[in-house]
Short mmCIF file of C-alpha atoms in Angstrom, two decimals:
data_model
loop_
_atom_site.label_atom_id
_atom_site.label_comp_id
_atom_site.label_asym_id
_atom_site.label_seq_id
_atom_site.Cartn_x
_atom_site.Cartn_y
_atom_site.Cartn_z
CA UNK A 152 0.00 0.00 0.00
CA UNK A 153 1.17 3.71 -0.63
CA UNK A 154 1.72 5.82 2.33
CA UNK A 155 -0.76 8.66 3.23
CA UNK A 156 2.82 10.66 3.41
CA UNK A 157 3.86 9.19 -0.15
CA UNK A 158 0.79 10.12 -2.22
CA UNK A 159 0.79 14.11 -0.21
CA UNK A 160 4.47 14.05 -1.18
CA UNK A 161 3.39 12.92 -5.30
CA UNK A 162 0.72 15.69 -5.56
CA UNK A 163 -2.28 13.17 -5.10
CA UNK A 164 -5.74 13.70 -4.17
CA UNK A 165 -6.18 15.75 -0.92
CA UNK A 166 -8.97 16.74 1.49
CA UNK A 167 -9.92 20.15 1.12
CA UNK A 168 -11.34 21.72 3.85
CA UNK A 169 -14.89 22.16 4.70
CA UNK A 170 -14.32 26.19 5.29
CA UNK A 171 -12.48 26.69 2.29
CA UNK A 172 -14.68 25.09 0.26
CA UNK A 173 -17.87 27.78 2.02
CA UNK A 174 -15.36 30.65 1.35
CA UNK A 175 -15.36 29.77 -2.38
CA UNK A 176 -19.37 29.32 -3.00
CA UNK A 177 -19.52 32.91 -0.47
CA UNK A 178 -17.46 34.89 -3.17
CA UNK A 179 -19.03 33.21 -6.02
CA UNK A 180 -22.53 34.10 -5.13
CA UNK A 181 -21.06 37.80 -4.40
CA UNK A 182 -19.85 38.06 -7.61
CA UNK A 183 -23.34 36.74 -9.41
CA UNK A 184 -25.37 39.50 -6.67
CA UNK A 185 -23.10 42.16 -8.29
CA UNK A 186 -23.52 41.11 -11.75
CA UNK A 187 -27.58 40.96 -11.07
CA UNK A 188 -27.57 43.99 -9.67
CA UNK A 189 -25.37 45.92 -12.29
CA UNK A 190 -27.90 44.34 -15.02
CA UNK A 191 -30.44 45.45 -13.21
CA UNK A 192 -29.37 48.84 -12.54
CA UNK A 193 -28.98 49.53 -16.35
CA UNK A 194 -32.02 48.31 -17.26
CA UNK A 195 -33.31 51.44 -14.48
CA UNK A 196 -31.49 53.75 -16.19
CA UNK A 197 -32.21 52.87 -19.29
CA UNK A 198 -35.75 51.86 -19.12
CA UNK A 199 -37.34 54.04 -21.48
CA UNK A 200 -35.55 53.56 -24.13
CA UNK A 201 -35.72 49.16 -23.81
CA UNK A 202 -39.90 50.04 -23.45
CA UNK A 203 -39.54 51.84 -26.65
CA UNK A 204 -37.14 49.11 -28.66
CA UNK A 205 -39.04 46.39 -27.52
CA UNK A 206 -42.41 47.99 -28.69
CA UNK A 207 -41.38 49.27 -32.07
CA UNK A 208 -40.07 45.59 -32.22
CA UNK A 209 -43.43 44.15 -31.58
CA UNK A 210 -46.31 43.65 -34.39
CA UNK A 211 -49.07 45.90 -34.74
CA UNK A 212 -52.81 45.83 -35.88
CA UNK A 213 -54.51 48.51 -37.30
CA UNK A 214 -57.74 49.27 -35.59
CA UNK A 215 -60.76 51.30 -37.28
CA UNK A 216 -62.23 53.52 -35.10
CA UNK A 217 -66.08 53.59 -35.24
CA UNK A 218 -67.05 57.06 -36.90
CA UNK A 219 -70.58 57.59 -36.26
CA UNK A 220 -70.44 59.28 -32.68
CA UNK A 221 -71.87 62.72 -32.59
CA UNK A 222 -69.37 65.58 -32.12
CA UNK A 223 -69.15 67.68 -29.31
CA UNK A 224 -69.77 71.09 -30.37
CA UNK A 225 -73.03 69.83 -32.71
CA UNK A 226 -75.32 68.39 -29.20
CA UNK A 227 -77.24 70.60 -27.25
CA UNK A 228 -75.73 71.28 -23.77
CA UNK A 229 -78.99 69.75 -22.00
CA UNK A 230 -79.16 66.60 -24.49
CA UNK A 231 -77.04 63.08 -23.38
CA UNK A 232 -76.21 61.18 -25.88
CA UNK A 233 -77.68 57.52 -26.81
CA UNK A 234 -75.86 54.91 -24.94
CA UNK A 235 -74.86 53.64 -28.34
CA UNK A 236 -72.89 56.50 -29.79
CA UNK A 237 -71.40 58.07 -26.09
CA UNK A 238 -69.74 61.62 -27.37
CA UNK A 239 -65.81 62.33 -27.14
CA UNK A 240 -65.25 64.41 -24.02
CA UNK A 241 -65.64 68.33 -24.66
CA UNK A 242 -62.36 70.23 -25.94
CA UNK A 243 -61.45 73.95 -25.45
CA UNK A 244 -61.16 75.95 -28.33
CA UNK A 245 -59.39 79.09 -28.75
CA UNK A 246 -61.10 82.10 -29.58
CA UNK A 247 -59.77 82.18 -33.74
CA UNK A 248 -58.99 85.15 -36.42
CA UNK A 249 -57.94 81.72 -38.83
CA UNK A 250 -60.22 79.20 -39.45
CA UNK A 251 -60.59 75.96 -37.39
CA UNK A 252 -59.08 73.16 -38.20
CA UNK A 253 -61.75 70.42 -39.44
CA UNK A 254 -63.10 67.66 -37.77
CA UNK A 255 -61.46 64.71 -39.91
CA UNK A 256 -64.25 62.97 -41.83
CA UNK A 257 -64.21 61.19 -45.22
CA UNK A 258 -64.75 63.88 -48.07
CA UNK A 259 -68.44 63.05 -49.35
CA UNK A 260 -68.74 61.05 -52.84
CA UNK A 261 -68.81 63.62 -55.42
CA UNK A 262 -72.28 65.06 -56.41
CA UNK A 263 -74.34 65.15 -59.58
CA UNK A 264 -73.95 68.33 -61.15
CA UNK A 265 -77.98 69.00 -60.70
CA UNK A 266 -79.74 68.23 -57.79
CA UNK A 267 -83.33 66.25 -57.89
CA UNK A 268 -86.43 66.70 -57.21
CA UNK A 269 -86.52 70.29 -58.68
CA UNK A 270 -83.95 72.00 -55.91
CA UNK A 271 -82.66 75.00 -58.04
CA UNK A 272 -79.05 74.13 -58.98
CA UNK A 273 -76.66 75.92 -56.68
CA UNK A 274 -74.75 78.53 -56.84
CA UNK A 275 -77.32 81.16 -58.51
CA UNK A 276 -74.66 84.09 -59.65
CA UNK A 277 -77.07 86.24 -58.74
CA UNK A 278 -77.25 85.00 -55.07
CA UNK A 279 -73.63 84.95 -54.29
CA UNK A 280 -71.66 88.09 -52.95
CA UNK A 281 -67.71 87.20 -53.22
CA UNK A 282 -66.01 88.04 -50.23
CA UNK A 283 -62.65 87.61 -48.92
CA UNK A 284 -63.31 84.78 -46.64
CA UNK A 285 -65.72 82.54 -49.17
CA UNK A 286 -69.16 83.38 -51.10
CA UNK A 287 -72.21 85.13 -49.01
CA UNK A 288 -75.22 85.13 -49.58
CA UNK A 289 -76.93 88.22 -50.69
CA UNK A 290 -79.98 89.25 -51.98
CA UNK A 291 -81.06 89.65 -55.75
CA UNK A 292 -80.61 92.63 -57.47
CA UNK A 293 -84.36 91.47 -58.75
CA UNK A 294 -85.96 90.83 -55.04
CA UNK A 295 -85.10 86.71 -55.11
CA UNK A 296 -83.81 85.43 -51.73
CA UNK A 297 -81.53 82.43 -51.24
CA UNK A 298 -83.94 81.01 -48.82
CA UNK A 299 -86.96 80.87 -51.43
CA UNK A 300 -84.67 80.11 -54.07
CA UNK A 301 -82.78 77.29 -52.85
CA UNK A 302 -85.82 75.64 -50.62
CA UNK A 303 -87.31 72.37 -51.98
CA UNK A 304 -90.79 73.09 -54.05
CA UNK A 305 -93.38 71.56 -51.46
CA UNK A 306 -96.82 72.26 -52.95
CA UNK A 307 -98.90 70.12 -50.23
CA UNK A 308 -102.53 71.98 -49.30
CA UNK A 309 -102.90 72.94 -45.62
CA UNK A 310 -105.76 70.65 -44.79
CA UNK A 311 -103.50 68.43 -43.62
CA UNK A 312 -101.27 68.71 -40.85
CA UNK A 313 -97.67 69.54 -41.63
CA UNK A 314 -94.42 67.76 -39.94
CA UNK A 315 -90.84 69.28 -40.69
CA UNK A 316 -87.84 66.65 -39.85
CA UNK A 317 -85.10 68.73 -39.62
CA UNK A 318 -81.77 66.45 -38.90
CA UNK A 319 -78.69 68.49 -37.47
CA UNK A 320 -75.22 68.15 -36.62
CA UNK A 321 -74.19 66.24 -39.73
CA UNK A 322 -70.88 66.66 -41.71
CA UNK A 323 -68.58 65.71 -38.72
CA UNK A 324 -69.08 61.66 -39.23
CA UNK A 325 -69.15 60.40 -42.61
CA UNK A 326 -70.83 57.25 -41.80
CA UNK A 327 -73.59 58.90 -40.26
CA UNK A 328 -73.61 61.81 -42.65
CA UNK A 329 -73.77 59.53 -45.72
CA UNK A 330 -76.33 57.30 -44.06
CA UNK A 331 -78.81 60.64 -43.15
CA UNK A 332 -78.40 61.62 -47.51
CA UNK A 333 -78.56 57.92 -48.70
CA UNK A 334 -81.35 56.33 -46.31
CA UNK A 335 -83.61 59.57 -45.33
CA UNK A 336 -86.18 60.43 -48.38
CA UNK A 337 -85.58 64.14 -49.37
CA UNK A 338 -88.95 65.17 -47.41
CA UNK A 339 -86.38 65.30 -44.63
CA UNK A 340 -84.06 68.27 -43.93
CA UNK A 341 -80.85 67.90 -43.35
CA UNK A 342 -78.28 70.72 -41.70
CA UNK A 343 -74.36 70.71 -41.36
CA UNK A 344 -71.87 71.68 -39.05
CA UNK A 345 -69.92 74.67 -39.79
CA UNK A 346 -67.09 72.36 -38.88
CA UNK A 347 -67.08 69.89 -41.39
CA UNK A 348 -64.57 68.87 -43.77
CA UNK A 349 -65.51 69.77 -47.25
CA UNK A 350 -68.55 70.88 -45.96
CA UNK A 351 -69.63 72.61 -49.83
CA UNK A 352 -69.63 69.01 -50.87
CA UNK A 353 -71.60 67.55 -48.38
CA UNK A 354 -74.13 70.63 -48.98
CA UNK A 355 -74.08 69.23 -52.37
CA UNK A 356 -74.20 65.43 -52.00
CA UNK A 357 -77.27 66.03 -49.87
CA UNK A 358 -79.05 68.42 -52.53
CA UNK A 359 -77.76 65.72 -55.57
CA UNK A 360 -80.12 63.60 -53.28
CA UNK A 361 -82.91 66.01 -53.30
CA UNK A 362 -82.69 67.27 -49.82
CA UNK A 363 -83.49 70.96 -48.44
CA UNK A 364 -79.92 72.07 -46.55
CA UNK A 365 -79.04 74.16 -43.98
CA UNK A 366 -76.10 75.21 -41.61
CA UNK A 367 -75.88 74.87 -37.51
CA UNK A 368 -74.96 78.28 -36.01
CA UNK A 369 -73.48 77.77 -32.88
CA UNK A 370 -74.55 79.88 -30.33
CA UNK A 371 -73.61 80.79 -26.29
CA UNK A 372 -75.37 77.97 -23.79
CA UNK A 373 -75.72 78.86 -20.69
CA UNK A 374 -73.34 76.77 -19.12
CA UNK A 375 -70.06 78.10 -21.18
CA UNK A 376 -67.26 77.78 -21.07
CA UNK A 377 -67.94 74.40 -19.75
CA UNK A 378 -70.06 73.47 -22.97
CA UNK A 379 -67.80 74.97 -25.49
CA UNK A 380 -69.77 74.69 -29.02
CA UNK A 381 -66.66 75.60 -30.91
CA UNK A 382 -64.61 78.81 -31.97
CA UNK A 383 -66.90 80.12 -34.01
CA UNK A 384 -69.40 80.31 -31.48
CA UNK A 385 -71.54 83.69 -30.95
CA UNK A 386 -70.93 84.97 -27.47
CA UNK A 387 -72.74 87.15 -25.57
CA UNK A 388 -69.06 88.46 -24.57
CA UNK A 389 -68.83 89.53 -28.15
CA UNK A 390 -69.43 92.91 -29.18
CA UNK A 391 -72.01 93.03 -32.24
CA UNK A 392 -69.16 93.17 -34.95
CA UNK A 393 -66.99 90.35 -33.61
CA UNK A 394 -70.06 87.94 -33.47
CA UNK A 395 -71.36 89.15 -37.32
CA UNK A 396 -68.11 88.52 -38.79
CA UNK A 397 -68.56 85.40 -36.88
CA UNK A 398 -71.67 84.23 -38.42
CA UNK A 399 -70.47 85.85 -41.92
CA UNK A 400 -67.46 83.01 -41.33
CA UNK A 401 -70.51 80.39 -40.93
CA UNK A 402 -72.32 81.86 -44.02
CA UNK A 403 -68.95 81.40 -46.14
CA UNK A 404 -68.79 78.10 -45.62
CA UNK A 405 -70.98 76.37 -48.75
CA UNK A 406 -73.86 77.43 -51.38
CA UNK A 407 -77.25 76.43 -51.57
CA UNK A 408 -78.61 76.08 -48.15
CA UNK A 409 -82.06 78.03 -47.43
CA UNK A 410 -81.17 79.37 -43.58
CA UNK A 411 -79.12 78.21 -40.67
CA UNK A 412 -80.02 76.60 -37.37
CA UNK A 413 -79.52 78.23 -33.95
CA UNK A 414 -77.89 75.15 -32.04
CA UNK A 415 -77.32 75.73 -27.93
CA UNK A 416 -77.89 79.06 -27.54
CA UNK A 417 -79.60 78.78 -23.96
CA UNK A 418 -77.81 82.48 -22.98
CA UNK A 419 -77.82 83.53 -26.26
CA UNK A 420 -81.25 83.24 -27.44
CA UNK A 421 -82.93 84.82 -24.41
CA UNK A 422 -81.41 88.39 -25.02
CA UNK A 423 -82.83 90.49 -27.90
CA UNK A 424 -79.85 92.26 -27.18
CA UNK A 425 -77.25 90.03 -29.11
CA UNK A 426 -80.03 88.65 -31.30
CA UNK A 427 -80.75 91.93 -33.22
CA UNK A 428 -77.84 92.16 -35.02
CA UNK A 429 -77.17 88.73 -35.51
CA UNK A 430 -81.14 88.86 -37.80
CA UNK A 431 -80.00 92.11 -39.35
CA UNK A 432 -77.04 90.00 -41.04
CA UNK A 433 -79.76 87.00 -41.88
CA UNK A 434 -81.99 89.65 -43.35
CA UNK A 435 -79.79 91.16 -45.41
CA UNK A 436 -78.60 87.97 -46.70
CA UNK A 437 -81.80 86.93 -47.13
CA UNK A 438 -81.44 83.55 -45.52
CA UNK A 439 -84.26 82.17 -42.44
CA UNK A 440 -83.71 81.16 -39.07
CA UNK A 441 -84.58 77.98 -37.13
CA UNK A 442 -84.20 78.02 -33.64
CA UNK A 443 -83.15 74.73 -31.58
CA UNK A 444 -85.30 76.54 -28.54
CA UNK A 445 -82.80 75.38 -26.01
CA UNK A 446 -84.26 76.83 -23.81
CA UNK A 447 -87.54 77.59 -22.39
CA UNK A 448 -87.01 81.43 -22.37
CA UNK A 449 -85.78 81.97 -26.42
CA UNK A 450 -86.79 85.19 -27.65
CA UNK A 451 -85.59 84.18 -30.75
CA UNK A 452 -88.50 83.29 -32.89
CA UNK A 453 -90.56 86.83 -31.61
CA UNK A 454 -87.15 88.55 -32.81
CA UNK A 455 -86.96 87.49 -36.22
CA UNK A 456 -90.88 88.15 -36.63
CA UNK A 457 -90.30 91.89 -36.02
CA UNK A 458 -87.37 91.93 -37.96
CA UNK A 459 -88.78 90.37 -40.81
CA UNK A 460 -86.71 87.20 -40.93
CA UNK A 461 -88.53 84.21 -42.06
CA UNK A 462 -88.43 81.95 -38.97
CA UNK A 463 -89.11 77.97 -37.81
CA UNK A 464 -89.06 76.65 -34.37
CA UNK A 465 -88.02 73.27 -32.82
CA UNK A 466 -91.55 71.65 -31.33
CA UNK A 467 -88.87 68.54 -29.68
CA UNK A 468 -86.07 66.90 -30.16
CA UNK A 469 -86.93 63.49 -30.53
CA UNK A 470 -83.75 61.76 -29.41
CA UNK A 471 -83.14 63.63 -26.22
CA UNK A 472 -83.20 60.81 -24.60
CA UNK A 473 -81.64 57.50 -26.53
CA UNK A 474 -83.70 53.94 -26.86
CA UNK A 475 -86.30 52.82 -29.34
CA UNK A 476 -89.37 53.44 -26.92
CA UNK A 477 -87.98 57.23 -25.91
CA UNK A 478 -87.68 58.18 -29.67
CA UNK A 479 -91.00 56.56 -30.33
CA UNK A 480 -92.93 58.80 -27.86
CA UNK A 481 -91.36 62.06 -28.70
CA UNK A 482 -92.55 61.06 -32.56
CA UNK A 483 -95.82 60.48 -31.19
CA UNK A 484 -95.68 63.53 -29.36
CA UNK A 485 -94.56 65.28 -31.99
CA UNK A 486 -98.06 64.03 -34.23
CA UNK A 487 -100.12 65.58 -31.82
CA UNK A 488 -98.38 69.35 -31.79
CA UNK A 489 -99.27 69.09 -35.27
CA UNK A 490 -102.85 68.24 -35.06
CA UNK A 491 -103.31 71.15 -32.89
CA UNK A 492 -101.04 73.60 -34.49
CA UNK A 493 -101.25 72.62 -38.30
CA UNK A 494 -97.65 72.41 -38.34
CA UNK A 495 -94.70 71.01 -35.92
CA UNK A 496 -91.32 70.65 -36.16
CA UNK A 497 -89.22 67.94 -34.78
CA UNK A 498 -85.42 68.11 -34.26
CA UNK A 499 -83.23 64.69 -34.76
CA UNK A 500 -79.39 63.82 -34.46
CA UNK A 501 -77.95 61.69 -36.57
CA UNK A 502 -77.93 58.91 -34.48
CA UNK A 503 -78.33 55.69 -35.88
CA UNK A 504 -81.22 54.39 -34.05
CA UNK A 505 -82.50 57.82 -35.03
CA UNK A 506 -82.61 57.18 -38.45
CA UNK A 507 -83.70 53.51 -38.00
CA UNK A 508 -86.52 55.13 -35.80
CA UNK A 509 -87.46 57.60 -38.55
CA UNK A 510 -87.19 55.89 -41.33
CA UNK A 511 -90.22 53.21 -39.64
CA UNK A 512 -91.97 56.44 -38.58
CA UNK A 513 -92.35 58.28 -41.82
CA UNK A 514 -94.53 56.06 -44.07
CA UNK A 515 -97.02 55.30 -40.93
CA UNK A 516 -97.12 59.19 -40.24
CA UNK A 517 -98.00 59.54 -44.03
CA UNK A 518 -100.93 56.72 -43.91
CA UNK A 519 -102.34 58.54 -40.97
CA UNK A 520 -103.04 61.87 -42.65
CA UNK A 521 -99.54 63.75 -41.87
CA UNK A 522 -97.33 65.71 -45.02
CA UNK A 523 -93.73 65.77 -44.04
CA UNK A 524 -93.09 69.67 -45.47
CA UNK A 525 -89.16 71.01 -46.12
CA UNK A 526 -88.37 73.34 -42.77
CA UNK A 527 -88.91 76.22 -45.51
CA UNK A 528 -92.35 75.22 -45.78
CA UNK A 529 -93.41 75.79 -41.94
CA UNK A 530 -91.52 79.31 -42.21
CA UNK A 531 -93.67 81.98 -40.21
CA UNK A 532 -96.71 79.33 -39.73
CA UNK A 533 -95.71 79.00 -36.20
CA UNK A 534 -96.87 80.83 -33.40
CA UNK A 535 -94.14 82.25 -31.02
CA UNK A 536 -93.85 79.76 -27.78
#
């Protein structure tokens, strides 16, 4: 046998100790804690940058947004929108000298070059005062007015009782815009957003389909600046030029339409005040006025009378409150303001169950003795409310 002694002596195989060996595995596991935490300490620093790498890295799907939700500054301040189509939240606009930048929308499909039903084709020369910021609207030098010239021939007699459908607010969503021209007969008005992209060829797409046209006018609710209806918005904080060049802006904005429709306005409406020269413009443009009566206290539709301005008045906005049964009882509501007036007018968004809702309620109106008229049609048949 070899010696213990011998094989220590060759370089064999020895014993090493029990705290050596813990020393080693101590330092080891020192050395992979620093490394850990130096790894770790980069990735801190540098953590916005790996977030970034690694995302651009990743693959991504391109999601389409669904277009048919109302815009902000085109629902009245006291109105919620349908469940279905809930409304961006508000945005604060800046009080402009250039114009706003648009809402983006599809541009509309091109339209005929003459409308139907026997809408006079627009522009009439005649009609159209070039100005700096687009055409106006002017009189004739022969006595015609744009709002008599460009309404939609309605011949009905007045035995019956009249209904005007008036639907507002379009131009912002193309989906619901091109449902309101494609799917609504042309019995049905239809008014635009001073906001909209291309809004001249919406005015025309909608005319191409034989429908009467007009423009929302944004005007001061009460609760501003909180409900901001956009920066062309007519403010009782205005003096009387700021808010006409204002509304002149609005007028610029397309040809053909017969008037323009006083949306919010629940300050500005109740003040003859700010009204009067906001009608002298509209008469001497010879365009009418519809008001959205938001609220209660409107002196509006008494203002235009004396002034001479043909006028219309919203009788209830049928989708104030979203759902099938809601819209139905408004409509129903809306039959009997008729009966006893002669004539009512009913304000609609373009809400899709809207139009669903409408188109259902138009033929049964017509078998039951009701003529929907053109807005121009009910013009100064209304008593003031």
């Amino acid at each position: 046998m070899v010696a213990r002694e011998d094989l220590v002596a060759s370089g064999g195989p020895r014993r090493v100790k029990p705290a050596a060996r813990s020393s080693g595995l101590v330092a080891a596991w020192l050395v992979l804690v620093a490394v850990i935490a130096a790894i770790l300490a980069w990735l801190f620093a540098n953590a916005d940058e790996t977030r970034s790498r690694w995302s651009l890295a990743q693959p991504r799907a391109v999601v389409a947004l669904p277009t048919d939700v109302p815009s902000q500054w085109n629902r009245s301040e006291s109105t919620p929108a349908p469940a279905a189509a809930p409304a961006p939240p508000p945005q604060a606009a800046p009080t402009p000298a250039p114009a706003p930048a648009p809402v983006a929308a599809a541009p509309p499909p091109a339209a005929a070059p003459a409308p139907s039903r026997g809408l006079t084709p627009a522009p009439d020369a005649a009609l159209v005062e070039a100005a700096p910021i687009g055409p106006l609207p002017k009189v004739g030098t022969d006595g015609r007015q744009p709002w008599q010239v460009y309404a939609l021939p309605f011949n009905a007699p007045d035995t019956k009782p009249w209904v005007a459908v008036l639907v507002t607010g379009l131009g912002l969503s193309s989906a619901a815009t091109e449902a309101a021209i494609a799917k609504l007969p042309p019995d049905v008005t239809l008014s635009f957003s001073p906001y909209a992209d291309k809004l001249g060829d919406w005015l025309q797409a909608a005319r191409a389909a034989g429908h009467e046209v007009l423009i929302d006018l944004p005007l001061e609710p009460a609760n501003f600046p909180q409900h901001d209806p956009g920066p062309y918005t007519l403010l009782t904080t205005l003096s009387a030029s700021e808010n006409s060049a204002r509304l002149e802006w609005v007028l610029s904005r397309g040809v053909g339409y017969v008037g323009v429709v006083g949306e919010f306005g629940s300050r500005f409406s109740t003040s003859a005040k700010y009204l009067l020269p906001m009608f002298e413009v509209l008469k001497r443009r010879g365009v009418m006025y519809v008001d959205a009566k938001a609220s209660p206290e409107s002196v509006a539709g008494r203002v235009a009378r004396d002034m001479g301005v043909p006028r219309a008045l919203n009788d209830r906005l049928i989708d104030a409150e979203g759902g099938r049964a809601a819209i139905d009882a408004k409509l129903a509501e809306i039959e009997r303001v008729a009966r006893a007036d002669g004539q009512a007018v009913a304000f609609a968004s373009p809400y899709p169950i809207t139009v669903d809702r409408l188109i259902a309620w138009l033929p049964t109106a017509q078998h039951k003795g009701y003529v929907i008229a053109p807005v121009s049609a009910v013009a100064n048949r209304q008593k003031d409310q």
